[in-house]
PDB file of C-alpha atoms in Angstrom:
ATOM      1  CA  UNK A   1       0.000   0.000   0.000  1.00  0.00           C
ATOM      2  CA  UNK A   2       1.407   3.013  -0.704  1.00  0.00           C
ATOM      3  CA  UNK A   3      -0.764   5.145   1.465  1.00  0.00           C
ATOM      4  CA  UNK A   4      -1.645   8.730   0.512  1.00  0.00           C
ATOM      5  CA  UNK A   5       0.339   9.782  -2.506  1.00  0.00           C
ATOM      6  CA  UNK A   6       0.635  13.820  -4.144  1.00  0.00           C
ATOM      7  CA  UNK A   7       2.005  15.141  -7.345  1.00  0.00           C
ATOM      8  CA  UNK A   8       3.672  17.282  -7.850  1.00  0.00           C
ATOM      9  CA  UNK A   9       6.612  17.287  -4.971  1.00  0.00           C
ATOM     10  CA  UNK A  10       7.841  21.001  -6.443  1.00  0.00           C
ATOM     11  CA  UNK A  11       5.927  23.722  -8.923  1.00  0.00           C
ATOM     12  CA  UNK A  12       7.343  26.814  -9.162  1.00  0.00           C
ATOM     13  CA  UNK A  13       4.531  29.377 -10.870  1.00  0.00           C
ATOM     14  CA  UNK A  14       4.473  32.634 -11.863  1.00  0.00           C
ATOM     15  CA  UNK A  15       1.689  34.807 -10.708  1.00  0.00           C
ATOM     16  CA  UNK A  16      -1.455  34.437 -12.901  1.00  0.00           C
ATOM     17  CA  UNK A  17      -0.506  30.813 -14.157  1.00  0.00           C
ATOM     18  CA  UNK A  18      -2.502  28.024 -13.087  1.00  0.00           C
ATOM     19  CA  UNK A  19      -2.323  24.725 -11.961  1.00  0.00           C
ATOM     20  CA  UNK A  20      -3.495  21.329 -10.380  1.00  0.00           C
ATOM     21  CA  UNK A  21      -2.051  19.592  -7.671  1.00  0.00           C
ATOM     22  CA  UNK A  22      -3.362  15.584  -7.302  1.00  0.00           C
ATOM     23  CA  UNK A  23      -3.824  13.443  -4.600  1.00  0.00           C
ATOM     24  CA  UNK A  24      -4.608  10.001  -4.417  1.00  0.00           C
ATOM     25  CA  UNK A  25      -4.983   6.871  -1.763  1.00  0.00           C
ATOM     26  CA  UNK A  26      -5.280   3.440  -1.670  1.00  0.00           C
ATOM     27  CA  UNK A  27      -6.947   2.682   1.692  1.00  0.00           C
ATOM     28  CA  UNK A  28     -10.562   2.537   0.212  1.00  0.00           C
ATOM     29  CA  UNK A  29     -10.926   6.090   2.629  1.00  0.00           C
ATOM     30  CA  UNK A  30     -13.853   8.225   2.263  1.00  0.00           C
ATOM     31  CA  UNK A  31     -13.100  11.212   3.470  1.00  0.00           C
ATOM     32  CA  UNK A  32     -10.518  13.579   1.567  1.00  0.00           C
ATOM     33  CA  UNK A  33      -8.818  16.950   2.863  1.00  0.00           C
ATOM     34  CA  UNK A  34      -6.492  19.274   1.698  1.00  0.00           C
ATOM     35  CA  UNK A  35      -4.585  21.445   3.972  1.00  0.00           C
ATOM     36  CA  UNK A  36      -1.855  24.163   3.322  1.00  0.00           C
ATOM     37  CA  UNK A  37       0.971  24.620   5.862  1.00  0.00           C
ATOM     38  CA  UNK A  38       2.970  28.077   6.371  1.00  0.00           C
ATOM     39  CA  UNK A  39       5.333  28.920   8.993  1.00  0.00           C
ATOM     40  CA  UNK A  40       3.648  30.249  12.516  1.00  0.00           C
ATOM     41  CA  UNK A  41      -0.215  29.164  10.808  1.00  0.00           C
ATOM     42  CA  UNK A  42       0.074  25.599  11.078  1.00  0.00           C
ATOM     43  CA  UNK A  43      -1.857  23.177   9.018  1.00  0.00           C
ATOM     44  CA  UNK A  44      -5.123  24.966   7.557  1.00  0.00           C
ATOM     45  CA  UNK A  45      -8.076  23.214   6.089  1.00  0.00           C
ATOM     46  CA  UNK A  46      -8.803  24.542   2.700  1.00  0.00           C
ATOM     47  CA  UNK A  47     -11.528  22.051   1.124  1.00  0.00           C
ATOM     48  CA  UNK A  48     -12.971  17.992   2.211  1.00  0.00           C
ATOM     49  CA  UNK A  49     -14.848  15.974   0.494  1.00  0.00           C
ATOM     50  CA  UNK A  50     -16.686  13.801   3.412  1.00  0.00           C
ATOM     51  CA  UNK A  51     -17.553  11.506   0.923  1.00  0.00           C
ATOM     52  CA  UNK A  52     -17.486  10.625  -3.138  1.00  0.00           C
ATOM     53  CA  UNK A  53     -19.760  12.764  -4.453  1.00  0.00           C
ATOM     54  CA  UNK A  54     -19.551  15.992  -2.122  1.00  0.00           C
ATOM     55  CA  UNK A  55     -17.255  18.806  -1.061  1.00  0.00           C
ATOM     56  CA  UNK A  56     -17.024  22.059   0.938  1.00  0.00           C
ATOM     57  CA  UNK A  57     -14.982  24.564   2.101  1.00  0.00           C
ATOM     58  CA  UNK A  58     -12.406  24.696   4.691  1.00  0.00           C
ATOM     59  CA  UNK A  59     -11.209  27.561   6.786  1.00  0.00           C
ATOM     60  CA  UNK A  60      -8.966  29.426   3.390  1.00  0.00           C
ATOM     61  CA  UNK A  61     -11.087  28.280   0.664  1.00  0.00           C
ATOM     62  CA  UNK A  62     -10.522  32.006  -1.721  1.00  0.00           C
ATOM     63  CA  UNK A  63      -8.602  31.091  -4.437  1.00  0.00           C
ATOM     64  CA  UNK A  64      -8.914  27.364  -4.905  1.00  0.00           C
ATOM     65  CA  UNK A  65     -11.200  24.573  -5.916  1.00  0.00           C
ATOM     66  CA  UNK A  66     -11.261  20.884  -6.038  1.00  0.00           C
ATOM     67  CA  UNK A  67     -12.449  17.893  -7.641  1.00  0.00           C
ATOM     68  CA  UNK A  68     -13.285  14.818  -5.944  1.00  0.00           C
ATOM     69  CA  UNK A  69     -13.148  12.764  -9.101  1.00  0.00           C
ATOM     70  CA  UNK A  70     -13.831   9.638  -7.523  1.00  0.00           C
ATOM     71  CA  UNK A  71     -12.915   7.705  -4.124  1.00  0.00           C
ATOM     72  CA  UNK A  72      -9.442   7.279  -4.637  1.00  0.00           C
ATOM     73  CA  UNK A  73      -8.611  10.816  -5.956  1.00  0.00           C
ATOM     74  CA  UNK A  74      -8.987  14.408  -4.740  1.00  0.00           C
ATOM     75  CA  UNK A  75      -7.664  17.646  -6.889  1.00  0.00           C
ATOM     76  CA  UNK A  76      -6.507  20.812  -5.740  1.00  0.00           C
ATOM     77  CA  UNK A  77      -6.731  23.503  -8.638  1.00  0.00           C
ATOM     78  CA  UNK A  78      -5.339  26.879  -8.252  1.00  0.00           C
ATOM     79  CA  UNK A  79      -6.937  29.300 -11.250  1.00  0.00           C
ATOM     80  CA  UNK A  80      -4.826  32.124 -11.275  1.00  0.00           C
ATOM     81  CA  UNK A  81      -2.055  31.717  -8.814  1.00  0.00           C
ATOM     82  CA  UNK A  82      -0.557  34.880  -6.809  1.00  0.00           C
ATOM     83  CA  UNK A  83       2.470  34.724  -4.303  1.00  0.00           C
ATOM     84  CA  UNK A  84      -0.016  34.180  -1.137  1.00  0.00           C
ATOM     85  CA  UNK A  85      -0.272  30.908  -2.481  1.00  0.00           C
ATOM     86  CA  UNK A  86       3.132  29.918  -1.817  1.00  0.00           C
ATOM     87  CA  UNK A  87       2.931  27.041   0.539  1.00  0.00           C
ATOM     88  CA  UNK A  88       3.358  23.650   1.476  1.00  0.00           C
ATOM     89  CA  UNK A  89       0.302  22.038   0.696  1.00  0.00           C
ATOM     90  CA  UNK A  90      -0.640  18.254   2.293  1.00  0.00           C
ATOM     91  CA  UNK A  91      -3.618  15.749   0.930  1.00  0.00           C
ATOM     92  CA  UNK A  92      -5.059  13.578   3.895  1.00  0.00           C
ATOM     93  CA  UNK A  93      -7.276  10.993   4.197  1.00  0.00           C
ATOM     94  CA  UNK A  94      -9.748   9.140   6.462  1.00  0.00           C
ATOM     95  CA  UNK A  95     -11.672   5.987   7.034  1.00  0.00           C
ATOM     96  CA  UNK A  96     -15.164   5.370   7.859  1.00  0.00           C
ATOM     97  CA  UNK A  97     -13.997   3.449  10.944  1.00  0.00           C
ATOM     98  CA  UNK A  98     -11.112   5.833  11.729  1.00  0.00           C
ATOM     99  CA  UNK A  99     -10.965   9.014  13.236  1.00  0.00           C
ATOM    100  CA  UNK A 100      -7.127   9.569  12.656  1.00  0.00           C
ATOM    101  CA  UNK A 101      -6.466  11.163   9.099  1.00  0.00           C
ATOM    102  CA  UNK A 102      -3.164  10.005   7.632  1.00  0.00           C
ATOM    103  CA  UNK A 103      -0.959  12.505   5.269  1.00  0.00           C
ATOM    104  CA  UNK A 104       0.611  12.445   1.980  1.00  0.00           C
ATOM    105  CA  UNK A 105       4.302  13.641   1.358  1.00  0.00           C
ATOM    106  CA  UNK A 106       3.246  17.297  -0.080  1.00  0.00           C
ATOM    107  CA  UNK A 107       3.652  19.436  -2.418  1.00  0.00           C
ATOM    108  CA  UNK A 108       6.233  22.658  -2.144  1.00  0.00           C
ATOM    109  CA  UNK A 109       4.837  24.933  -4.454  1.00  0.00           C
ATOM    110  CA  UNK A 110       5.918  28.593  -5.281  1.00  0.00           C
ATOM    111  CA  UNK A 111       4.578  31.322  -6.703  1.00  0.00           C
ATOM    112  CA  UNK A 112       6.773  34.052  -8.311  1.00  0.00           C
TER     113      UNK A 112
ATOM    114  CA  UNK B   1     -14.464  29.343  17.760  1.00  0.00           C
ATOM    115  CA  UNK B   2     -12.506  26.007  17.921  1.00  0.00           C
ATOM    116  CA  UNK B   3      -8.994  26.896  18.690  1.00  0.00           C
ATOM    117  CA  UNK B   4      -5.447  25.063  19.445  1.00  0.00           C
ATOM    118  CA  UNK B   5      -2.504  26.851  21.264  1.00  0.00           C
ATOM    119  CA  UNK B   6       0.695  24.285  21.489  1.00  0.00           C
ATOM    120  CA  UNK B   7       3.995  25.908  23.917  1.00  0.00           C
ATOM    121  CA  UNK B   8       6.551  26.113  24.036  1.00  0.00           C
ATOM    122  CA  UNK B   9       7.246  26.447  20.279  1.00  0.00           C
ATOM    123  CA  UNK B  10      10.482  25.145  20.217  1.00  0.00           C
ATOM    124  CA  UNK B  11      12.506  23.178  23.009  1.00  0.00           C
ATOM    125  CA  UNK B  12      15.817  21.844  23.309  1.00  0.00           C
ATOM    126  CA  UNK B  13      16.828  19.088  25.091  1.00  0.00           C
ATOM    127  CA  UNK B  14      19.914  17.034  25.901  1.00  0.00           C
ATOM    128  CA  UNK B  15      19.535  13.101  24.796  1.00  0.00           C
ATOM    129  CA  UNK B  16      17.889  11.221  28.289  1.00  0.00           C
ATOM    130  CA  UNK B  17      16.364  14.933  29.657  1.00  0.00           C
ATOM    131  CA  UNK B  18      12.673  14.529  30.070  1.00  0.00           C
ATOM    132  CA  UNK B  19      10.136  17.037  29.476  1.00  0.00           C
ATOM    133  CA  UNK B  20       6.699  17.537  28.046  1.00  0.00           C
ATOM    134  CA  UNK B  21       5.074  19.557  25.358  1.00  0.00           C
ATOM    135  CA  UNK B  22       1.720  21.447  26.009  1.00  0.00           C
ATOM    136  CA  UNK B  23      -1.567  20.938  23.391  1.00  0.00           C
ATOM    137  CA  UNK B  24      -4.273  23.745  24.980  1.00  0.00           C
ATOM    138  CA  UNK B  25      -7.990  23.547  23.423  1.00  0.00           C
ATOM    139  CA  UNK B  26     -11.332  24.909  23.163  1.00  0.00           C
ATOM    140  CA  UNK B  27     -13.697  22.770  20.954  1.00  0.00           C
ATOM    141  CA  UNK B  28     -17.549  22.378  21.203  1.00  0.00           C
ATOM    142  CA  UNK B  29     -17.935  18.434  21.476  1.00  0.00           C
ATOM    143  CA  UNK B  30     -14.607  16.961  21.292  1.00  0.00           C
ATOM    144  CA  UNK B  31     -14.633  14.234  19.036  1.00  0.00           C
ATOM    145  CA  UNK B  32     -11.284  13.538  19.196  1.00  0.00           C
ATOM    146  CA  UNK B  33      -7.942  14.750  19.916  1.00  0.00           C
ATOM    147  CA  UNK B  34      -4.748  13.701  17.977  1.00  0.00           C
ATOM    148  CA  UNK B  35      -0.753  14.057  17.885  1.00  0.00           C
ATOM    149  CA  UNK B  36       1.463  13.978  14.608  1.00  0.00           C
ATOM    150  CA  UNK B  37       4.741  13.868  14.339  1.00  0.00           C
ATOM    151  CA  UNK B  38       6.160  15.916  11.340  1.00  0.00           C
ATOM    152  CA  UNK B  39       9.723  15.377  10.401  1.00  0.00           C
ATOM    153  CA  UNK B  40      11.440  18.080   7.765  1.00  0.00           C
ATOM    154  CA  UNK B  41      10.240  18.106   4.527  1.00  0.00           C
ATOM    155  CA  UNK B  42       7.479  14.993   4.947  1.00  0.00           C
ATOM    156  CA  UNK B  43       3.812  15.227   5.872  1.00  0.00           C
ATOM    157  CA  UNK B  44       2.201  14.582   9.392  1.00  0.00           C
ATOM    158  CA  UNK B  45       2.426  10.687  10.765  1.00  0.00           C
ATOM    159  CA  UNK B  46      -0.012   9.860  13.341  1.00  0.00           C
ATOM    160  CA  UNK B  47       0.989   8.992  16.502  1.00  0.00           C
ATOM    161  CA  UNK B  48      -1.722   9.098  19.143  1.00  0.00           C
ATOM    162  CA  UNK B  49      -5.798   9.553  19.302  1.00  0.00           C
ATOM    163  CA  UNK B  50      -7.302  10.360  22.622  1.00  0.00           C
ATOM    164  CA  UNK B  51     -11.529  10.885  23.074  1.00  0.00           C
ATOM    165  CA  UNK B  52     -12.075  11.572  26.845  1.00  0.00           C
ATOM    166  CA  UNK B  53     -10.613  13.593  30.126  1.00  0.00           C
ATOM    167  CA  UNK B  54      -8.553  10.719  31.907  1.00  0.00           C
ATOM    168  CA  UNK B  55      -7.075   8.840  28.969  1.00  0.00           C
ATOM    169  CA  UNK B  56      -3.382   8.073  28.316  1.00  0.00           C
ATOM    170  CA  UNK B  57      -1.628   6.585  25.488  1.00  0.00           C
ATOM    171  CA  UNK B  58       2.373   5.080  25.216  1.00  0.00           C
ATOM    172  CA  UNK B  59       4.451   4.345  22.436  1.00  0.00           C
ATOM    173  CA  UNK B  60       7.590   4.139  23.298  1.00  0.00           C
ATOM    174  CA  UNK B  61       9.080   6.845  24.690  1.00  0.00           C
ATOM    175  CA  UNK B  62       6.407   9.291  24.189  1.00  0.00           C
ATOM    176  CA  UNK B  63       3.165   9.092  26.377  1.00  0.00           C
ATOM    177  CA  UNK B  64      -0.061  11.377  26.131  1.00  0.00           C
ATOM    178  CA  UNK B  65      -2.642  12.512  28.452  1.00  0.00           C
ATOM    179  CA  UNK B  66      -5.626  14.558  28.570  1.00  0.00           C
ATOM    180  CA  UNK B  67      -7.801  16.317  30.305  1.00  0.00           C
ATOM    181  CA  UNK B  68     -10.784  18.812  29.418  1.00  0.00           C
ATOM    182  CA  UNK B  69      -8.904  21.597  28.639  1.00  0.00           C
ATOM    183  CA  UNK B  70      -5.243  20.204  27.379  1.00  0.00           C
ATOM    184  CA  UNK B  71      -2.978  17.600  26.268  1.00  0.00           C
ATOM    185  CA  UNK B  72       0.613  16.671  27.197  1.00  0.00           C
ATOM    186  CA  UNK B  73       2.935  14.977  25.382  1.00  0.00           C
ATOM    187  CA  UNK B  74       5.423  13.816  27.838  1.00  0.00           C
ATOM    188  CA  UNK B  75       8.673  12.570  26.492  1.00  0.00           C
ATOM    189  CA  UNK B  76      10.509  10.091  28.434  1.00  0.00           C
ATOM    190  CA  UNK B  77      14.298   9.381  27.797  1.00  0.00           C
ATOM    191  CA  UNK B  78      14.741  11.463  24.331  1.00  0.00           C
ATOM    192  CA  UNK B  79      16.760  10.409  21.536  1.00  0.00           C
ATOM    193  CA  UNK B  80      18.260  12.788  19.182  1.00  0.00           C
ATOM    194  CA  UNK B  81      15.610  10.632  16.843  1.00  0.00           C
ATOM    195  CA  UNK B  82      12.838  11.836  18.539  1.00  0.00           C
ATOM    196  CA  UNK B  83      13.549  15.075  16.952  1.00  0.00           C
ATOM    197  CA  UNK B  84      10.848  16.554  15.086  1.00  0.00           C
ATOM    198  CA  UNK B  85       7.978  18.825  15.088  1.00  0.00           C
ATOM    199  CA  UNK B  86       4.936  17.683  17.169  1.00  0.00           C
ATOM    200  CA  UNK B  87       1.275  18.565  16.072  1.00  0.00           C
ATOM    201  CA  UNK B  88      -1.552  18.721  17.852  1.00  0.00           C
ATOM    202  CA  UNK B  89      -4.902  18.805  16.553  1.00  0.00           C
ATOM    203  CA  UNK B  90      -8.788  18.660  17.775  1.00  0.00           C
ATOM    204  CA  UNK B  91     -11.910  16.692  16.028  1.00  0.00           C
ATOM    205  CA  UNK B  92     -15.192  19.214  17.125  1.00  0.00           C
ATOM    206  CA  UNK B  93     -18.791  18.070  16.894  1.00  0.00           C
ATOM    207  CA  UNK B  94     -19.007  17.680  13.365  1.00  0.00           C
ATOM    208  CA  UNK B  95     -18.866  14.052  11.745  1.00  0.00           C
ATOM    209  CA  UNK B  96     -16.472  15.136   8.621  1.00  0.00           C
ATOM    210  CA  UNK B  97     -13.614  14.724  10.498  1.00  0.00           C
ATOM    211  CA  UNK B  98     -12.539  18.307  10.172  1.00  0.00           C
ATOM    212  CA  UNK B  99      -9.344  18.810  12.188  1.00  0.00           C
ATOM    213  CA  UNK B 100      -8.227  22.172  13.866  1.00  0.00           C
ATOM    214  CA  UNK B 101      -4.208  22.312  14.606  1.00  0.00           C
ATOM    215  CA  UNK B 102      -2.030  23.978  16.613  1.00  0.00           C
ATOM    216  CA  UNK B 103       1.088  25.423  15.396  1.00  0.00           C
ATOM    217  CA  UNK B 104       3.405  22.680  16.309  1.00  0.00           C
ATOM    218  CA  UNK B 105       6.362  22.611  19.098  1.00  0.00           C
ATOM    219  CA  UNK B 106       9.655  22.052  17.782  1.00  0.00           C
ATOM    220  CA  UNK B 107      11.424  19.171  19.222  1.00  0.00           C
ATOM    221  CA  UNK B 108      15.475  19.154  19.011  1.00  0.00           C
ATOM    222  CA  UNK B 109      17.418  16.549  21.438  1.00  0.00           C
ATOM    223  CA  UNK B 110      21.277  16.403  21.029  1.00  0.00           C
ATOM    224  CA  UNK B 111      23.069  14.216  21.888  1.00  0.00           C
TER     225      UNK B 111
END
């Protein structure tokens, strides 16, 4: 199993291009989340999808959206990126029968 | 407003010195509350998952507690591979397993 995997692991972008970051997991988990993670913030919860079929927004939802394109995968797309983006950002999962969520490597992305 | 403060934000220790890290929260209907262990440059890894006031969980050289307003991470014996960054993180009422997080404490033991 190899757990909770992300692609990219870098993007460098220049302000206004856009992108898609992609997430995917192999523990049949329902529940998908990304997070970004800046220094002094901590993790933040952008968008979940609680289950196949639905998502909604986190706590720093503005400038992002997602696709939960089926169970095993959950997208991250930025539109038109701008330098606030710059980030680390982490895909997580969780089981119906778990409360832990468990991580994926993430993706170092910067915007110029 | 769910909220997580972790202190101190970074402590040093000397390999075998004990100590313990602080997880502070206020969360309507605590679901859950859970430690990660973050090492540079890789995502979160799950250590620990405690639900009520009173409950205590070991793995190794790490143990956590909790009561209704905070968690401690206490650290017994550290190993200069026990340094890392420490998350904690709080499960409210809701069922999506939304997580709030605290900021982290960073964890260096030399040897």
């Amino acid at each position: 199993n190899a757990g909770v995997t992300q692609t990219p692991k870098f993007q460098v972008l220049k302000t206004g291009q856009s992108m898609t970051l992609q997430c995917a997991q192999d523990m049949n988990h329902n529940s998908m989340y990304w997070y970004r993670q800046d220094p002094g913030m901590g993790l933040r919860l952008i968008y979940y999808s609680a289950s196949e079929g639905t998502t909604d927004k986190g706590e720093v939802p503005n400038g992002y959206n997602v696709s939960r394109l089926n169970k095993r995968e959950f997208s991250l797309r930025l539109e038109s990126a701008a330098p606030s983006q710059t980030s680390v950002y982490f895909c997580a999962s969780r089981g119906l029968a778990d409360n832990e969520q468990f991580f994926g490597p993430g993706t170092r992305l910067t915007v110029l | 407003e769910d909220q997580v403060t972790q202190s101190p934000e970074a402590l040093r220790l000397q390999e075998g010195e004990s100590s313990s890290l602080n997880c502070s929260y206020t969360v309507s209907g605590l679901r859950g509350l859970f430690w990660y262990r973050q090492d540079p440059g890789k995502g979160p890894e799950f250590l620990f998952t405690l639900y009520s006031a009173g409950e205590e969980k070991e793995k190794e050289r790490l143990k956590a507690t909790l009561t209704k307003k905070e968690s401690f991470l206490h650290i017994t014996a550290p190993k200069p591979e026990d340094s890392a960054t420490y998350l904690c993180a709080v499960q409210g009422s809701s069922n999506t397993g939304k997580l709030i997080f605290g900021q982290g404490t960073t964890l260096q033991v030399k040897p």
